[in-house]
PDB file of C-alpha atoms in Angstrom:
ATOM      1  CA  MET A  13       0.081   0.272  -0.272  1.00 46.00           C
ATOM      2  CA  GLY A  14       1.020   3.714  -0.770  1.00 46.00           C
ATOM      3  CA  PHE A  15       1.236   6.140   1.356  1.00 46.00           C
ATOM      4  CA  PHE A  16       0.701  10.162   1.837  1.00 47.00           C
ATOM      5  CA  ASP A  17       3.542  12.100   2.203  1.00 52.00           C
ATOM      6  CA  PHE A  18       2.944  15.644   4.390  1.00 47.00           C
ATOM      7  CA  GLY A  19       2.943  17.798   1.429  1.00 50.00           C
ATOM      8  CA  THR A  20       0.548  15.296  -0.056  1.00 51.00           C
ATOM      9  CA  ILE A  21      -1.925  15.346   2.454  1.00 51.00           C
ATOM     10  CA  PHE A  22      -1.246  19.304   2.856  1.00 50.00           C
ATOM     11  CA  PHE A  23      -2.041  19.936  -1.212  1.00 51.00           C
ATOM     12  CA  LEU A  24      -5.024  17.478  -0.740  1.00 53.00           C
ATOM     13  CA  ILE A  25      -6.873  19.629   2.431  1.00 55.00           C
ATOM     14  CA  ALA A  26      -6.201  22.617   0.541  1.00 53.00           C
ATOM     15  CA  ALA A  27      -8.093  21.316  -2.301  1.00 55.00           C
ATOM     16  CA  VAL A  28     -11.005  20.687  -0.543  1.00 51.00           C
ATOM     17  CA  VAL A  29     -10.921  24.063   0.965  1.00 49.00           C
ATOM     18  CA  ILE A  30     -10.840  25.755  -1.794  1.00 51.00           C
ATOM     19  CA  PHE A  31     -13.848  23.560  -3.101  1.00 48.00           C
ATOM     20  CA  PHE A  32     -15.970  24.489  -0.538  1.00 49.00           C
ATOM     21  CA  GLN A  33     -15.002  28.510  -0.696  1.00 49.00           C
ATOM     22  CA  LEU A  34     -16.389  28.337  -4.688  1.00 44.00           C
ATOM     23  CA  ARG A  35     -19.092  26.423  -3.990  1.00 47.00           C
ATOM     24  CA  ASN A  36     -20.527  29.413  -1.057  1.00 46.00           C
ATOM     25  CA  VAL A  37     -19.515  32.137  -3.340  1.00 42.00           C
ATOM     26  CA  LEU A  38     -20.937  30.906  -6.599  1.00 42.00           C
ATOM     27  CA  GLY A  39     -23.896  28.802  -4.819  1.00 44.00           C
ATOM     28  CA  ARG A  40     -25.890  25.710  -6.133  1.00 46.00           C
ATOM     29  CA  ARG A  41     -27.565  24.928  -9.579  1.00 44.00           C
ATOM     30  CA  THR A  42     -31.457  25.109  -9.026  1.00 42.00           C
ATOM     31  CA  GLY A  43     -32.291  24.601 -12.522  1.00 46.00           C
ATOM     32  CA  SER A  44     -34.152  28.171 -12.821  1.00 42.00           C
ATOM     33  CA  GLU A  45     -31.016  30.176 -13.451  1.00 41.00           C
ATOM     34  CA  ARG A  46     -30.961  32.298 -16.632  1.00 41.00           C
ATOM     35  CA  PRO A  47     -29.038  30.804 -19.662  1.00 43.00           C
ATOM     36  CA  PRO A  48     -25.651  32.457 -20.878  1.00 43.00           C
ATOM     37  CA  PHE A  49     -26.532  35.603 -23.145  1.00 37.00           C
ATOM     38  CA  ASP A  50     -25.936  34.646 -26.557  1.00 40.00           C
ATOM     39  CA  PRO A  51     -26.641  37.403 -28.818  1.00 36.00           C
ATOM     40  CA  TYR A  52     -27.066  35.124 -31.901  1.00 33.00           C
ATOM     41  CA  THR A  53     -29.064  32.768 -30.751  1.00 37.00           C
ATOM     42  CA  ALA A  54     -31.229  35.882 -29.138  1.00 38.00           C
ATOM     43  CA  ALA A  55     -31.234  37.388 -32.771  1.00 38.00           C
ATOM     44  CA  ARG A  56     -32.674  34.407 -33.925  1.00 38.00           C
ATOM     45  CA  THR A  57     -35.404  33.741 -31.075  1.00 42.00           C
ATOM     46  CA  GLY A  58     -36.895  35.816 -28.630  1.00 46.00           C
ATOM     47  CA  ASP A  59     -34.851  39.599 -29.003  1.00 47.00           C
ATOM     48  CA  LYS A  60     -35.821  39.536 -32.628  1.00 45.00           C
ATOM     49  CA  ASP A  61     -39.743  39.806 -31.912  1.00 47.00           C
ATOM     50  CA  ALA A  62     -38.765  42.717 -29.404  1.00 43.00           C
ATOM     51  CA  GLN A  63     -36.274  44.276 -31.431  1.00 42.00           C
ATOM     52  CA  LYS A  64     -38.873  44.136 -34.336  1.00 41.00           C
ATOM     53  CA  SER A  65     -41.594  45.640 -32.452  1.00 41.00           C
ATOM     54  CA  GLU A  66     -39.158  48.456 -31.326  1.00 40.00           C
ATOM     55  CA  ASN A  67     -38.186  49.454 -35.076  1.00 38.00           C
ATOM     56  CA  VAL A  68     -41.609  49.289 -36.652  1.00 36.00           C
ATOM     57  CA  VAL A  69     -43.582  52.465 -37.297  1.00 33.00           C
ATOM     58  CA  SER A  70     -47.125  52.175 -38.421  1.00 32.00           C
ATOM     59  CA  LEU A  71     -47.302  54.779 -41.283  1.00 35.00           C
ATOM     60  CA  PRO A  72     -50.914  55.701 -42.316  1.00 39.00           C
ATOM     61  CA  ARG A  73     -52.118  53.696 -45.676  1.00 41.00           C
ATOM     62  CA  LYS A  74     -54.443  54.982 -48.639  1.00 47.00           C
ATOM     63  CA  ARG A  75     -57.700  53.474 -48.620  1.00 49.00           C
ATOM     64  CA  GLN A  76     -58.273  50.065 -51.214  1.00 51.00           C
ATOM     65  CA  PRO A  77     -60.820  49.735 -53.001  1.00 50.00           C
ATOM     66  CA  GLY A  78     -64.023  48.153 -51.822  1.00 50.00           C
ATOM     67  CA  GLU A  79     -63.377  49.484 -48.195  1.00 50.00           C
ATOM     68  CA  PRO A  80     -66.045  51.193 -45.965  1.00 50.00           C
ATOM     69  CA  THR A  81     -65.657  54.831 -46.211  1.00 54.00           C
ATOM     70  CA  GLY A  82     -67.979  56.248 -43.224  1.00 62.00           C
ATOM     71  CA  GLU A  83     -65.052  56.029 -40.444  1.00 83.00           C
ATOM     72  CA  VAL A  84     -62.719  57.100 -43.167  1.00 91.00           C
ATOM     73  CA  TYR A  85     -64.335  60.364 -44.081  1.00 95.00           C
ATOM     74  CA  ALA A  86     -66.119  60.646 -40.758  1.00 95.00           C
ATOM     75  CA  ALA A  87     -64.313  63.738 -39.424  1.00 95.00           C
ATOM     76  CA  ILE A  88     -64.357  65.939 -43.624  1.00 97.00           C
ATOM     77  CA  ASP A  89     -68.368  64.901 -43.478  1.00 97.00           C
ATOM     78  CA  ALA A  90     -68.531  66.860 -40.181  1.00 95.00           C
ATOM     79  CA  PHE A  91     -66.778  69.848 -41.242  1.00 96.00           C
ATOM     80  CA  ALA A  92     -68.319  70.075 -44.594  1.00 97.00           C
ATOM     81  CA  LYS A  93     -71.649  69.002 -45.846  1.00 96.00           C
ATOM     82  CA  PRO A  94     -71.352  65.593 -47.918  1.00 96.00           C
ATOM     83  CA  GLY A  95     -71.931  66.010 -51.370  1.00 96.00           C
ATOM     84  CA  THR A  96     -70.573  69.526 -51.475  1.00 98.00           C
ATOM     85  CA  ASP A  97     -67.513  70.414 -53.719  1.00 98.00           C
ATOM     86  CA  LEU A  98     -65.597  71.223 -50.874  1.00 98.00           C
ATOM     87  CA  ASN A  99     -66.812  67.900 -49.551  1.00 98.00           C
ATOM     88  CA  LYS A 100     -65.404  66.024 -52.548  1.00 98.00           C
ATOM     89  CA  GLY A 101     -62.399  68.271 -53.070  1.00 98.00           C
ATOM     90  CA  LEU A 102     -61.501  66.923 -48.881  1.00 98.00           C
ATOM     91  CA  ARG A 103     -61.727  63.798 -49.788  1.00 97.00           C
ATOM     92  CA  THR A 104     -59.838  63.701 -52.306  1.00 98.00           C
ATOM     93  CA  ILE A 105     -57.187  64.846 -50.318  1.00 98.00           C
ATOM     94  CA  LYS A 106     -57.793  62.329 -47.900  1.00 97.00           C
ATOM     95  CA  ASP A 107     -57.435  59.705 -50.183  1.00 97.00           C
ATOM     96  CA  ASN A 108     -53.894  61.223 -51.055  1.00 96.00           C
ATOM     97  CA  ASP A 109     -53.040  62.320 -47.424  1.00 95.00           C
ATOM     98  CA  PRO A 110     -54.977  59.285 -44.830  1.00 94.00           C
ATOM     99  CA  SER A 111     -53.348  61.747 -42.169  1.00 93.00           C
ATOM    100  CA  PHE A 112     -55.434  65.050 -43.127  1.00 96.00           C
ATOM    101  CA  ASP A 113     -58.033  66.317 -40.729  1.00 96.00           C
ATOM    102  CA  PRO A 114     -59.450  69.301 -41.850  1.00 97.00           C
ATOM    103  CA  LYS A 115     -59.933  70.686 -38.229  1.00 96.00           C
ATOM    104  CA  GLY A 116     -56.548  69.948 -37.593  1.00 96.00           C
ATOM    105  CA  PHE A 117     -55.452  72.064 -40.556  1.00 97.00           C
ATOM    106  CA  VAL A 118     -57.345  74.902 -39.434  1.00 97.00           C
ATOM    107  CA  ASP A 119     -56.166  74.804 -36.002  1.00 97.00           C
ATOM    108  CA  GLY A 120     -52.187  75.308 -37.846  1.00 96.00           C
ATOM    109  CA  ALA A 121     -53.076  77.369 -40.315  1.00 97.00           C
ATOM    110  CA  LYS A 122     -54.370  79.851 -37.786  1.00 97.00           C
ATOM    111  CA  MET A 123     -51.009  79.310 -35.723  1.00 97.00           C
ATOM    112  CA  ALA A 124     -48.981  80.126 -39.218  1.00 97.00           C
ATOM    113  CA  TYR A 125     -51.497  82.949 -40.618  1.00 98.00           C
ATOM    114  CA  GLU A 126     -50.262  84.755 -36.729  1.00 97.00           C
ATOM    115  CA  MET A 127     -46.726  83.770 -37.304  1.00 97.00           C
ATOM    116  CA  ILE A 128     -46.534  84.903 -40.729  1.00 98.00           C
ATOM    117  CA  VAL A 129     -47.703  88.190 -40.272  1.00 97.00           C
ATOM    118  CA  MET A 130     -46.061  89.425 -37.357  1.00 98.00           C
ATOM    119  CA  ALA A 131     -42.638  88.161 -39.149  1.00 98.00           C
ATOM    120  CA  TYR A 132     -43.321  90.074 -42.268  1.00 97.00           C
ATOM    121  CA  ALA A 133     -44.119  92.940 -39.636  1.00 97.00           C
ATOM    122  CA  ASP A 134     -40.488  92.503 -38.156  1.00 97.00           C
ATOM    123  CA  GLY A 135     -38.996  91.635 -41.243  1.00 97.00           C
ATOM    124  CA  ASP A 136     -38.229  88.230 -40.168  1.00 98.00           C
ATOM    125  CA  ARG A 137     -37.047  86.437 -43.201  1.00 98.00           C
ATOM    126  CA  LYS A 138     -35.944  83.687 -41.554  1.00 97.00           C
ATOM    127  CA  THR A 139     -39.465  82.451 -40.330  1.00 97.00           C
ATOM    128  CA  LEU A 140     -41.032  83.295 -43.470  1.00 97.00           C
ATOM    129  CA  LYS A 141     -38.579  80.980 -45.278  1.00 96.00           C
ATOM    130  CA  ASN A 142     -39.789  78.029 -43.545  1.00 95.00           C
ATOM    131  CA  LEU A 143     -43.843  78.921 -44.268  1.00 97.00           C
ATOM    132  CA  LEU A 144     -43.875  80.409 -47.590  1.00 98.00           C
ATOM    133  CA  SER A 145     -43.257  78.677 -50.987  1.00 97.00           C
ATOM    134  CA  ARG A 146     -40.552  80.117 -52.665  1.00 97.00           C
ATOM    135  CA  ASP A 147     -42.706  82.926 -55.234  1.00 97.00           C
ATOM    136  CA  VAL A 148     -44.260  83.813 -52.061  1.00 98.00           C
ATOM    137  CA  TYR A 149     -40.861  84.343 -50.408  1.00 98.00           C
ATOM    138  CA  ASP A 150     -39.817  86.105 -52.924  1.00 98.00           C
ATOM    139  CA  GLY A 151     -42.234  88.876 -52.881  1.00 97.00           C
ATOM    140  CA  PHE A 152     -42.509  89.043 -49.259  1.00 98.00           C
ATOM    141  CA  VAL A 153     -38.606  89.647 -49.338  1.00 98.00           C
ATOM    142  CA  ALA A 154     -38.714  92.509 -51.827  1.00 98.00           C
ATOM    143  CA  ALA A 155     -41.390  94.026 -49.871  1.00 97.00           C
ATOM    144  CA  ILE A 156     -39.488  93.870 -46.420  1.00 98.00           C
ATOM    145  CA  GLY A 157     -36.207  94.839 -48.584  1.00 98.00           C
ATOM    146  CA  GLU A 158     -38.054  98.080 -50.214  1.00 97.00           C
ATOM    147  CA  ARG A 159     -39.317  98.942 -46.959  1.00 97.00           C
ATOM    148  CA  GLU A 160     -36.173  98.603 -45.049  1.00 97.00           C
ATOM    149  CA  ALA A 161     -34.248 100.719 -48.197  1.00 97.00           C
ATOM    150  CA  ARG A 162     -36.580 104.082 -47.008  1.00 97.00           C
ATOM    151  CA  SER A 163     -36.030 103.312 -42.983  1.00 97.00           C
ATOM    152  CA  GLU A 164     -39.401 102.656 -42.776  1.00 97.00           C
ATOM    153  CA  LYS A 165     -40.752  99.921 -39.708  1.00 96.00           C
ATOM    154  CA  ILE A 166     -43.825  98.309 -38.965  1.00 96.00           C
ATOM    155  CA  GLN A 167     -45.539  98.805 -35.593  1.00 95.00           C
ATOM    156  CA  SER A 168     -47.801  95.647 -35.395  1.00 95.00           C
ATOM    157  CA  SER A 169     -49.741  94.151 -32.201  1.00 96.00           C
ATOM    158  CA  PHE A 170     -51.609  90.639 -33.548  1.00 97.00           C
ATOM    159  CA  VAL A 171     -55.083  90.639 -31.626  1.00 97.00           C
ATOM    160  CA  GLY A 172     -56.119  87.508 -32.908  1.00 97.00           C
ATOM    161  CA  ILE A 173     -58.053  85.397 -35.318  1.00 98.00           C
ATOM    162  CA  ASP A 174     -62.039  86.191 -35.172  1.00 97.00           C
ATOM    163  CA  LYS A 175     -62.578  83.448 -38.337  1.00 97.00           C
ATOM    164  CA  ALA A 176     -61.002  81.101 -40.212  1.00 98.00           C
ATOM    165  CA  ASP A 177     -62.907  79.002 -42.597  1.00 98.00           C
ATOM    166  CA  ILE A 178     -61.741  76.736 -45.606  1.00 98.00           C
ATOM    167  CA  VAL A 179     -63.561  77.872 -49.038  1.00 98.00           C
ATOM    168  CA  SER A 180     -61.926  75.271 -51.748  1.00 98.00           C
ATOM    169  CA  ALA A 181     -59.956  72.083 -51.471  1.00 98.00           C
ATOM    170  CA  GLU A 182     -58.379  70.228 -54.242  1.00 98.00           C
ATOM    171  CA  MET A 183     -55.969  67.987 -55.911  1.00 98.00           C
ATOM    172  CA  LYS A 184     -53.118  69.479 -58.453  1.00 97.00           C
ATOM    173  CA  GLY A 185     -51.124  66.843 -59.569  1.00 96.00           C
ATOM    174  CA  GLY A 186     -49.430  65.395 -56.384  1.00 96.00           C
ATOM    175  CA  GLU A 187     -50.049  68.821 -54.268  1.00 97.00           C
ATOM    176  CA  ALA A 188     -53.022  69.181 -52.164  1.00 98.00           C
ATOM    177  CA  HIS A 189     -54.555  72.845 -52.284  1.00 98.00           C
ATOM    178  CA  VAL A 190     -56.866  74.708 -49.474  1.00 98.00           C
ATOM    179  CA  THR A 191     -58.113  77.781 -49.432  1.00 98.00           C
ATOM    180  CA  LEU A 192     -59.303  79.635 -46.371  1.00 98.00           C
ATOM    181  CA  ARG A 193     -60.976  83.338 -45.894  1.00 98.00           C
ATOM    182  CA  ILE A 194     -59.596  84.227 -42.646  1.00 98.00           C
ATOM    183  CA  ILE A 195     -61.147  87.360 -40.813  1.00 98.00           C
ATOM    184  CA  SER A 196     -58.172  88.643 -38.090  1.00 98.00           C
ATOM    185  CA  GLU A 197     -58.072  91.657 -35.850  1.00 98.00           C
ATOM    186  CA  LEU A 198     -54.579  93.203 -36.194  1.00 97.00           C
ATOM    187  CA  ILE A 199     -53.345  96.805 -34.997  1.00 97.00           C
ATOM    188  CA  SER A 200     -50.392  98.175 -36.962  1.00 97.00           C
ATOM    189  CA  ALA A 201     -49.022 101.508 -38.064  1.00 97.00           C
ATOM    190  CA  THR A 202     -46.004 101.780 -40.417  1.00 97.00           C
ATOM    191  CA  ARG A 203     -43.770 104.524 -39.475  1.00 97.00           C
ATOM    192  CA  ASP A 204     -41.249 106.710 -41.702  1.00 96.00           C
ATOM    193  CA  LYS A 205     -37.300 107.101 -40.599  1.00 95.00           C
ATOM    194  CA  ALA A 206     -38.144 110.490 -38.122  1.00 96.00           C
ATOM    195  CA  GLY A 207     -40.875 107.658 -36.426  1.00 96.00           C
ATOM    196  CA  ALA A 208     -43.823 109.497 -37.844  1.00 97.00           C
ATOM    197  CA  VAL A 209     -46.829 107.606 -38.849  1.00 97.00           C
ATOM    198  CA  ILE A 210     -47.356 107.148 -42.703  1.00 96.00           C
ATOM    199  CA  ASP A 211     -49.990 103.993 -42.519  1.00 96.00           C
ATOM    200  CA  GLY A 212     -52.135 102.765 -39.796  1.00 95.00           C
ATOM    201  CA  ASP A 213     -53.454 103.885 -36.624  1.00 96.00           C
ATOM    202  CA  PRO A 214     -51.089 102.673 -33.808  1.00 95.00           C
ATOM    203  CA  GLU A 215     -54.019 102.962 -31.134  1.00 95.00           C
ATOM    204  CA  THR A 216     -56.797 101.225 -33.423  1.00 97.00           C
ATOM    205  CA  VAL A 217     -57.879  98.031 -34.035  1.00 97.00           C
ATOM    206  CA  ALA A 218     -58.299  96.935 -37.421  1.00 96.00           C
ATOM    207  CA  GLU A 219     -60.148  94.276 -39.509  1.00 97.00           C
ATOM    208  CA  VAL A 220     -58.289  92.431 -41.903  1.00 96.00           C
ATOM    209  CA  LYS A 221     -59.918  89.890 -44.595  1.00 97.00           C
ATOM    210  CA  ASP A 222     -57.452  87.135 -46.055  1.00 97.00           C
ATOM    211  CA  VAL A 223     -57.797  84.305 -48.919  1.00 98.00           C
ATOM    212  CA  TRP A 224     -54.622  82.603 -47.834  1.00 98.00           C
ATOM    213  CA  THR A 225     -53.783  79.162 -50.089  1.00 98.00           C
ATOM    214  CA  PHE A 226     -51.985  76.344 -48.444  1.00 98.00           C
ATOM    215  CA  ALA A 227     -50.220  73.606 -50.343  1.00 98.00           C
ATOM    216  CA  ARG A 228     -48.043  70.305 -49.405  1.00 97.00           C
ATOM    217  CA  ASP A 229     -46.231  67.678 -51.516  1.00 97.00           C
ATOM    218  CA  THR A 230     -48.388  64.307 -50.449  1.00 96.00           C
ATOM    219  CA  ARG A 231     -45.697  62.624 -52.362  1.00 95.00           C
ATOM    220  CA  SER A 232     -43.378  63.894 -49.778  1.00 94.00           C
ATOM    221  CA  ARG A 233     -42.402  63.038 -46.174  1.00 91.00           C
ATOM    222  CA  ASP A 234     -41.928  66.130 -45.489  1.00 92.00           C
ATOM    223  CA  PRO A 235     -45.185  67.218 -43.592  1.00 91.00           C
ATOM    224  CA  ASN A 236     -45.383  70.695 -43.641  1.00 93.00           C
ATOM    225  CA  TRP A 237     -47.925  72.896 -45.537  1.00 97.00           C
ATOM    226  CA  LYS A 238     -46.405  76.430 -46.897  1.00 97.00           C
ATOM    227  CA  LEU A 239     -48.655  79.333 -48.056  1.00 98.00           C
ATOM    228  CA  VAL A 240     -48.330  79.597 -51.937  1.00 98.00           C
ATOM    229  CA  ALA A 241     -50.746  82.643 -52.725  1.00 98.00           C
ATOM    230  CA  THR A 242     -52.216  85.432 -51.105  1.00 96.00           C
ATOM    231  CA  GLU A 243     -55.071  88.086 -51.328  1.00 93.00           C
ATOM    232  CA  GLU A 244     -56.331  90.166 -49.332  1.00 86.00           C
ATOM    233  CA  GLU A 245     -60.674  91.001 -49.243  1.00 81.00           C
ATOM    234  CA  ASP A 246     -61.572  94.621 -49.377  1.00 69.00           C
TER     235      ASP A 246
END
């Protein structure tokens, strides 16, 4: 029979002590542990579904032929009487732009109207560029330039919008065009270089009637509408 010398017994005891220490630190397997993370397996199984749900964005779709129209046009029918030219025009825009809502459009147009009126008075070309079509922008900038050349300034205070109604709507190719009649109240006066009032009244609220047309390319991902035509009613 063999025998253990002192050195062998020492290392054997040390190995047993280390085993029990590791067991206390790491614990025992109970069968409910989560498996080690495998990025390749995760991508092929459960995590693939999670990634898919995070990256998918539901986009509005066009109405399919034969699809019930009641819910699709409900907001438009509540806004404009069915059978009218306005209702037909709004429906055509809705067909090309599923996200279009007439009430929401009017709310946005009212905000744009105030921003444009005040930006023009202040000579704010940057704001105007974001809200106007190229042709309208060029016209506004030319008028601002002439005013500045004469050292004139417009003093304006926007009171509010009394009424804003859509009067027509149509598609022109891929562009949606919506025309509104806007009645607003504004305090405005133009002063010359010396500060004298040469137009308007700085203390009187004036009623302003405008007919503005906004347009948007429905084929573009850009959701913004721009002012493409202006007309002032007498």
